[in-house]
Coordinates of C-alpha atoms and ligand atoms in Angstrom, one line a residue:
X283 CA 7.7 20.6 -25.4
X284 CA 5.7 23.2 -23.6
X285 CA 2.6 25.1 -22.9
X286 CA 2.0 27.7 -26.6
X287 CA -0.4 30.0 -24.3
X288 CA 2.3 30.6 -21.3
X289 CA 4.5 31.3 -23.8
X290 CA 3.0 33.2 -26.0
X291 CA 2.1 35.1 -23.3
X292 CA 5.9 35.5 -21.8
X293 CA 6.7 35.7 -25.1
X294 CA 4.6 39.9 -26.1
X295 CA 5.2 42.4 -23.5
X296 CA 2.3 44.6 -22.4
X297 CA 2.0 47.1 -23.8
X298 CA 2.9 49.5 -21.2
X299 CA 5.9 47.2 -20.6
X300 CA 7.1 47.7 -24.0
X301 CA 6.6 52.0 -23.2
X302 CA 8.4 52.2 -20.4
X303 CA 11.2 49.3 -22.0
X304 CA 11.0 51.7 -24.9
X305 CA 11.2 54.9 -22.7
X306 CA 14.6 53.9 -20.7
X307 CA 16.5 53.6 -23.8
X308 CA 15.8 56.3 -25.6
X309 CA 16.2 58.6 -22.3
X310 CA 19.8 56.6 -22.7
X311 CA 20.2 58.1 -26.1
X312 CA 18.4 61.7 -26.1
X313 CA 19.0 62.3 -21.8
X314 CA 16.7 61.5 -19.4
X315 CA 15.5 65.1 -18.9
X316 CA 14.3 65.0 -22.7
X317 CA 11.7 62.2 -22.7
X318 CA 8.8 62.9 -20.6
X319 CA 7.4 59.9 -19.6
X320 CA 4.2 58.8 -18.7
X321 CA 3.7 54.5 -19.2
X322 CA 3.2 52.8 -16.0
X323 CA 2.0 53.4 -12.9
X324 CA 5.1 53.6 -10.4
X325 CA 4.0 55.6 -7.9
X326 CA 6.4 58.8 -7.9
X327 CA 6.1 59.9 -3.6
X328 CA 8.7 57.7 -2.0
X329 CA 7.3 55.9 1.5
X330 CA 6.9 57.8 4.6
X331 CA 10.0 57.3 7.1
X332 CA 8.1 55.6 9.5
X333 CA 8.0 52.5 7.2
X334 CA 11.6 52.6 6.2
X335 CA 11.7 53.0 10.5
X336 CA 9.7 50.6 11.3
X337 CA 11.6 47.9 8.9
X338 CA 15.3 48.7 11.0
X339 CA 13.5 48.7 14.2
X340 CA 11.5 44.8 13.0
X341 CA 15.9 43.9 11.5
X342 CA 17.1 45.5 14.7
X343 CA 14.6 44.6 17.5
X344 CA 13.1 40.7 16.7
X345 CA 15.1 37.6 15.6
X346 CA 16.1 37.0 12.8
X347 CA 14.3 33.5 12.3
X348 CA 11.7 35.0 13.4
X349 CA 11.1 37.7 10.7
X350 CA 12.7 36.0 7.5
X351 CA 10.8 32.7 8.4
X352 CA 7.5 30.8 7.5
X353 CA 3.8 33.0 8.2
X354 CA 1.3 30.7 8.1
X355 CA 0.7 29.8 5.2
X356 CA -2.8 32.0 5.1
X357 CA -0.5 35.0 6.8
X358 CA 0.5 35.9 10.3
X359 CA -3.1 35.8 11.8
X360 CA -1.4 38.2 13.8
X361 CA -0.5 41.0 10.9
X362 CA -4.2 39.8 9.3
X363 CA -5.8 40.3 12.8
X364 CA -3.9 44.2 13.4
X365 CA -5.3 45.0 9.0
X366 CA -9.1 43.8 10.4
X367 CA -8.6 46.3 13.5
X368 CA -7.9 49.5 11.4
X369 CA -10.3 48.4 8.1
X370 CA -12.8 48.0 10.8
X371 CA -11.7 51.6 13.3
X372 CA -12.3 53.1 9.3
X373 CA -14.8 51.2 8.3
X374 CA -17.9 49.9 11.2
X375 CA -17.3 46.4 9.8
X376 CA -16.7 43.3 12.4
X377 CA -14.0 41.5 10.4
X378 CA -11.7 39.0 11.8
X379 CA -8.3 37.9 11.3
X380 CA -9.9 35.0 9.1
X381 CA -11.3 37.2 6.8
X382 CA -8.3 38.1 5.7
X383 CA -5.9 36.2 3.5
X384 CA -1.9 38.2 2.7
X385 CA -0.5 38.0 -1.1
X386 CA 2.4 39.3 -3.1
X387 CA 0.1 42.4 -3.9
X388 CA -2.6 42.8 -6.1
X389 CA -1.8 40.5 -8.9
X390 CA -2.2 37.6 -6.5
X391 CA -5.2 39.4 -4.8
X392 CA -7.5 39.4 -8.3
X393 CA -5.3 35.7 -9.6
X394 CA -6.3 34.2 -6.6
X395 CA -10.1 35.2 -6.0
X396 CA -10.5 34.0 -9.6
X397 CA -9.2 30.8 -9.1
X398 CA -11.6 29.7 -5.5
X399 CA -14.5 31.0 -8.1
X400 CA -14.1 29.7 -11.2
X401 CA -16.2 26.6 -11.3
X402 CA -16.9 24.3 -14.4
X403 CA -20.3 25.3 -14.8
X404 CA -19.7 29.0 -13.9
X405 CA -16.4 31.0 -15.3
X406 CA -17.2 34.2 -16.8
X407 CA -15.7 37.1 -14.7
X408 CA -17.2 40.7 -16.5
X409 CA -15.3 43.9 -16.4
X410 CA -16.2 46.9 -17.7
X411 CA -14.1 49.2 -20.4
X412 CA -11.8 50.5 -19.4
X413 CA -10.3 48.0 -17.1
X414 CA -7.1 46.7 -15.6
X415 CA -5.2 44.8 -19.4
X416 CA -4.3 41.9 -16.8
X417 CA -8.0 40.8 -15.8
X418 CA -7.9 39.4 -19.5
X419 CA -4.7 37.4 -18.8
X420 CA -5.5 36.5 -15.2
X421 CA -9.2 35.1 -15.5
X422 CA -7.8 33.3 -19.2
X423 CA -5.1 31.7 -17.7
X424 CA -7.0 30.1 -15.9
X425 CA -10.1 29.0 -18.5
X426 CA -12.5 31.2 -17.6
X427 CA -13.7 33.9 -20.2
X428 CA -13.5 37.7 -19.6
X429 CA -16.9 39.5 -21.0
X430 CA -16.5 43.3 -21.2
X431 CA -18.8 45.9 -20.3
X432 CA -18.1 48.8 -23.8
X433 CA -17.2 51.8 -22.0
X434 CA -19.2 54.3 -21.1
X435 CA -18.7 57.9 -22.2
X436 CA -18.4 60.1 -21.5
X437 CA -19.0 59.4 -17.6
X438 CA -17.0 56.0 -17.6
X439 CA -19.1 55.0 -14.9
X440 CA -20.8 51.7 -14.6
X441 CA -23.0 51.3 -17.3
X442 CA -26.0 49.0 -15.8
X443 CA -28.8 47.7 -18.6
X444 CA -25.3 46.4 -20.4
X445 CA -23.9 45.0 -17.6
X446 CA -27.7 42.9 -17.4
X447 CA -27.6 41.9 -20.8
X448 CA -24.3 40.2 -20.7
X449 CA -25.1 38.6 -16.7
X450 CA -25.8 34.9 -17.8
X451 CA -25.9 31.7 -16.2
X452 CA -22.5 31.7 -16.2
X453 CA -21.5 34.2 -14.6
X454 CA -18.7 34.0 -11.5
X455 CA -18.0 37.7 -10.1
X456 CA -18.1 41.4 -11.6
X457 CA -14.1 43.0 -10.9
X458 CA -15.0 46.9 -10.7
X459 CA -12.1 48.8 -9.8
X460 CA -12.7 52.4 -8.4
X461 CA -10.5 54.3 -7.8
X462 CA -9.8 53.3 -12.1
X463 CA -6.9 52.6 -13.5
X464 CA -7.5 53.8 -16.1
X465 CA -9.9 56.5 -16.3
X466 CA -9.3 57.6 -13.2
X467 CA -13.1 57.6 -12.2
X468 CA -14.3 57.0 -8.3
X469 CA -17.7 55.3 -8.5
X470 CA -20.3 57.2 -6.1
X471 CA -21.9 55.6 -3.1
X472 CA -25.8 55.8 -5.5
X473 CA -23.5 53.7 -8.3
X474 CA -22.3 50.9 -5.7
X475 CA -26.3 50.8 -4.1
X476 CA -27.1 50.3 -7.5
X477 CA -24.8 48.1 -9.5
X478 CA -25.4 45.6 -5.6
X479 CA -29.3 46.2 -6.6
X480 CA -29.0 44.8 -10.0
X481 CA -26.7 42.0 -8.5
X482 CA -28.7 40.5 -5.8
X483 CA -31.7 40.4 -8.4
X484 CA -29.7 38.2 -10.9
X485 CA -28.3 35.9 -8.2
X486 CA -32.1 35.2 -7.2
X487 CA -33.1 34.5 -10.5
X488 CA -30.2 32.5 -11.5
X489 CA -30.2 31.1 -8.1
X490 CA -26.0 31.7 -8.2
X491 CA -24.3 33.9 -6.3
X492 CA -22.5 36.0 -7.8
X493 CA -19.8 37.6 -7.0
X494 CA -18.4 41.2 -6.9
X495 CA -14.4 41.4 -6.9
X496 CA -14.0 45.0 -6.1
X497 CA -9.9 45.7 -6.8
X498 CA -8.8 48.1 -4.5
X499 CA -4.7 49.0 -5.1
X500 CA -5.6 52.8 -5.1
X501 CA -8.5 53.2 -2.4
X502 CA -6.6 56.0 -1.1
X503 CA -5.7 58.1 -3.8
X504 CA -9.6 59.5 -3.4
X505 CA -9.5 63.7 -4.6
X506 CA -12.1 67.1 -3.3
X507 CA -13.0 65.7 0.0
X508 CA -14.1 62.2 -2.1
X509 CA -13.8 58.6 -1.1
X510 CA -14.8 55.7 -2.8
X511 CA -17.7 52.9 -0.6
X512 CA -16.2 50.4 1.2
X513 CA -18.7 47.9 -1.1
X514 CA -18.4 45.2 1.4
X515 CA -21.5 47.4 3.5
X516 CA -23.3 47.5 0.2
X517 CA -23.0 43.7 -0.8
X518 CA -22.6 40.6 0.7
X519 CA -21.0 38.7 -1.9
X520 CA -17.6 41.3 -2.0
X521 CA -14.0 40.0 -2.0
X522 CA -11.6 43.0 -1.7
X523 CA -8.4 42.9 -3.4
X524 CA -6.3 45.2 -2.0
X525 CA -2.3 46.1 -2.5
X526 CA -0.1 48.6 -0.2
X527 CA 1.6 49.2 -3.9
X528 CA 0.5 52.9 -4.5
X529 CA -0.9 53.5 -1.3
X530 CA 2.4 53.1 0.5
X531 CA 4.5 53.1 -2.3
X532 CA 5.8 49.6 -1.6
X533 CA 5.6 48.1 -5.3
X534 CA 8.3 46.0 -5.0
X535 CA 7.8 44.7 -1.9
X536 CA 4.6 42.1 -2.9
X537 CA 1.9 42.7 -0.7
X538 CA -1.4 42.7 0.0
X539 CA -4.9 41.1 1.2
X540 CA -7.9 39.7 0.0
X541 CA -10.9 40.8 2.5
X542 CA -13.6 38.1 1.6
X543 CA -16.5 40.1 3.5
X544 CA -18.3 37.8 6.3
X545 CA -21.3 39.3 5.8
X546 CA -21.6 35.8 2.7
X547 CA -23.3 33.8 4.1
X548 CA -21.0 30.7 2.7
X549 CA -17.6 32.7 3.8
X550 CA -16.3 30.4 5.6
X551 CA -17.0 27.8 2.5
X552 CA -15.8 30.9 0.4
X553 CA -12.1 31.1 2.3
X554 CA -11.1 27.9 2.4
X555 CA -11.3 28.1 -1.0
X556 CA -9.0 31.2 -1.3
X557 CA -6.6 29.5 1.0
X558 CA -6.4 26.3 -1.9
X559 CA -6.8 28.7 -4.4
X560 CA -3.3 30.1 -3.2
X561 CA -1.7 27.0 -2.1
X562 CA -2.9 25.6 -6.1
X563 CA -0.9 28.8 -6.5
X564 CA 2.1 28.6 -4.7
X565 CA 1.1 32.0 -3.7
X566 CA 1.3 31.1 1.0
X567 CA 3.0 32.9 2.9
X568 CA 3.4 36.4 1.5
X569 CA 7.0 37.8 2.3
X570 CA 7.4 38.3 5.9
X571 CA 9.4 41.0 6.8
X572 CA 6.6 43.0 4.8
X573 CA 3.9 41.4 6.6
X574 CA 5.2 42.4 9.8
X575 CA 6.1 45.9 9.0
X576 CA 2.0 46.3 8.0
X577 CA 1.2 45.4 10.8
X578 CA 2.4 48.3 12.4
X579 CA 1.7 50.3 9.7
X580 CA -2.0 49.4 9.2
X581 CA -3.7 52.7 7.3
X582 CA -0.5 54.8 7.0
X583 CA 0.6 55.8 3.7
X584 CA 2.8 58.1 1.2
X585 CA 1.8 61.9 0.4
X586 CA -0.8 61.1 -2.0
X587 CA -1.4 65.2 -1.9
X588 CA 1.4 65.0 -4.5
X589 CA -0.6 63.9 -7.0
X590 CA -3.4 65.7 -6.5
X591 CA -1.0 68.7 -7.1
X592 CA -0.2 66.6 -10.7
X593 CA -3.8 66.5 -12.2
X594 CA -4.5 70.1 -11.4
X595 CA -1.4 70.7 -13.1
X596 CA -2.2 68.6 -15.8
X597 CA -5.7 68.3 -16.7
X598 CA -5.5 72.5 -16.1
X599 CA -3.0 72.5 -18.5
X600 CA -4.1 69.5 -21.4
X601 CA -8.2 70.8 -21.5
X602 CA -6.2 74.5 -21.3
X603 CA -4.5 73.2 -24.8
X604 CA -7.7 71.8 -26.2
X605 CA -7.3 68.9 -25.3
X606 CA -10.2 66.7 -24.2
X607 CA -10.0 64.6 -21.0
X608 CA -11.8 62.6 -18.0
X609 CA -11.9 64.6 -14.4
X610 CA -9.8 61.9 -12.5
X611 CA -11.7 61.9 -8.8
X612 CA -8.4 59.7 -8.4
X613 CA -5.5 57.0 -8.5
X614 CA -2.9 59.1 -10.9
X615 CA -4.4 58.6 -14.2
X616 CA -5.6 60.8 -16.3
X617 CA -7.9 59.3 -19.7
X618 CA -7.4 61.6 -22.5
X619 CA -9.1 61.3 -26.0
X620 CA -7.5 60.8 -28.4
X621 CA -7.7 64.1 -31.8
X622 CA -7.2 60.7 -34.7
X623 CA -9.7 57.5 -34.3
X624 CA -6.6 56.0 -35.1
X625 CA -4.6 55.1 -31.4
X626 CA -1.0 53.9 -32.4
X627 CA -0.9 56.2 -35.0
X628 CA -2.3 59.4 -32.0
X629 CA 0.7 57.9 -30.2
X630 CA 3.7 57.7 -31.8
X631 CA 3.3 61.1 -32.9
X632 CA 3.2 62.2 -29.7
X633 CA 6.3 59.7 -29.4
X634 CA 8.1 62.9 -32.0
X635 CA 7.9 64.6 -29.4
X636 CA 9.5 62.6 -26.6
X637 CA 5.8 62.6 -25.3
X638 CA 5.3 58.3 -23.7
X639 CA 1.4 58.3 -24.1
X640 CA 0.2 54.5 -23.5
X641 CA -2.6 53.6 -26.0
X642 CA -5.6 52.5 -24.4
X643 CA -6.9 49.9 -27.2
X644 CA -6.3 46.8 -24.6
X645 CA -7.6 48.5 -21.9
X646 CA -11.1 47.7 -24.1
X647 CA -11.4 51.8 -24.6
X648 CA -9.4 53.1 -28.3
X649 CA -9.6 56.2 -29.1
X650 CA -8.1 57.1 -25.8
X651 CA -4.5 57.5 -24.2
X652 CA -4.0 56.4 -19.9
X653 CA -1.8 59.6 -19.6
X654 CA 0.7 58.2 -15.7
X655 CA 1.1 61.5 -14.0
X656 CA 2.6 59.9 -10.3
X657 CA 5.6 62.0 -12.5
X658 CA 7.6 64.8 -11.1
X659 CA 5.4 67.7 -10.6
X660 CA 8.7 69.4 -12.8
X661 CA 8.7 66.3 -15.8
X662 CA 4.4 67.2 -16.9
X663 CA 5.6 71.9 -16.6
X664 CA 8.1 71.0 -18.8
X665 CA 5.8 67.9 -21.6
X666 CA 4.0 71.3 -21.3
X667 CA 5.5 73.0 -24.7
X668 CA 5.8 69.2 -26.6
X669 CA 1.3 69.1 -25.9
X670 CA 0.5 72.1 -27.3
X671 CA 2.6 70.8 -30.4
X672 CA 1.2 68.0 -30.8
X673 CA -2.2 69.8 -29.8
X674 CA -0.9 72.5 -32.7
X675 CA -0.1 69.4 -35.4
X676 CA -3.9 68.6 -34.8
X677 CA -4.7 72.3 -35.4
X678 CA -7.3 72.3 -32.3
X679 CA -7.8 75.4 -30.3
X680 CA -7.3 76.8 -26.6
X681 CA -9.1 77.4 -24.9
Ligands
PLP876 N1 -5.3 46.1 -10.4 C1 -4.7 47.5 -11.6 C2 -5.8 48.7 -11.4 C3 -3.4 47.8 -11.5 O1 -3.2 49.4 -11.3 C4 -3.0 47.4 -10.5 C5 -1.1 47.6 -10.6 O2 -0.7 48.9 -11.2 C6 -2.7 46.3 -10.2 C7 -4.3 45.7 -9.8 C8 -1.9 45.4 -9.9 O3 -0.6 45.6 -8.5 P1 0.2 44.8 -7.8 O4 1.2 45.4 -8.2 O5 -0.8 45.2 -5.7 O6 0.2 43.7 -7.6

């Protein structure tokens, strides 16, 4: 016997992974340069050289048993303090080591947070379409229900009226993601303030604290001088799920954290529940070498300016061909309207031009595709001919 639910999850890849695997196969057939693979959010810029230098220093100067040994289950206190100090310096907060739980990336941060908050009589997590597809897996695999607020076109900000109607006495938390995968939208402060006011009112109405789970792997990737508001400042009942996968280009190293805001009245109990969930799920003692690295590199980032250049190239190129796109303020995804109602048919036509675009149906937003531009600028330039052919096929008029 085995779990049918887990079997189903393990047997079907996500649409992104499916396309990524197709891309590898196709490149082997016709050559790397002939395929325009916009499928996956794997950072295209290397980690800064300080990451390599620091790793070498740690490996050569520190005791191997300490470098590779277990840390405390929630992460080394010195590492957590270094992160808290860095956040306090950047955001004017007053966190301590014990507000932080080290994890294997944002996926683990989210899974632990969901597990820690869910109860028998409150199991609904609300998110906004378009949303990162794995939220459904993380919530449903723990017995919860993912409630999706329909997309708010054309700006894809938070639809407060629609959200209000979906909050019930069973609502545990609202999951937000800004800068957003896949829309590239960054919620401005005003939107976060309005969300906070609504959740505060609803929490009072139902006599239950509705939390925000803020999923922030793209926090540092914002353009044109914009920044993502630091959510704990606007809503005390906040957990932040962070990862160094994108900001430091370390997705394979699996390192991140959960921040439990010390502005929550019961934060010590919530933190204990986070520790319990980490223990129950086996997510204890995040990779110790990379914990040590983060302690010395808290706040460092890769050269993220490449993504702004790619954004301009792609957005400018595609809109001038006649495609309709959401202007991304952050992350490294462009959200583009399909030229026919059937998203899969549009993606299949794009594939004929060797353009690998992710249909947004699983993001809760049919009629759009996600184009990951964490690729070389050269590939974006070369792909324009294929996009022009696709545009011509649909009779789009260049602008
Ligand atoms: N949340 C969002 C919105 C993401 O885009 C990703 C990864 O692409 C994750 C979470 C998972 O991040 P990690 O690789 O750190 O687990």
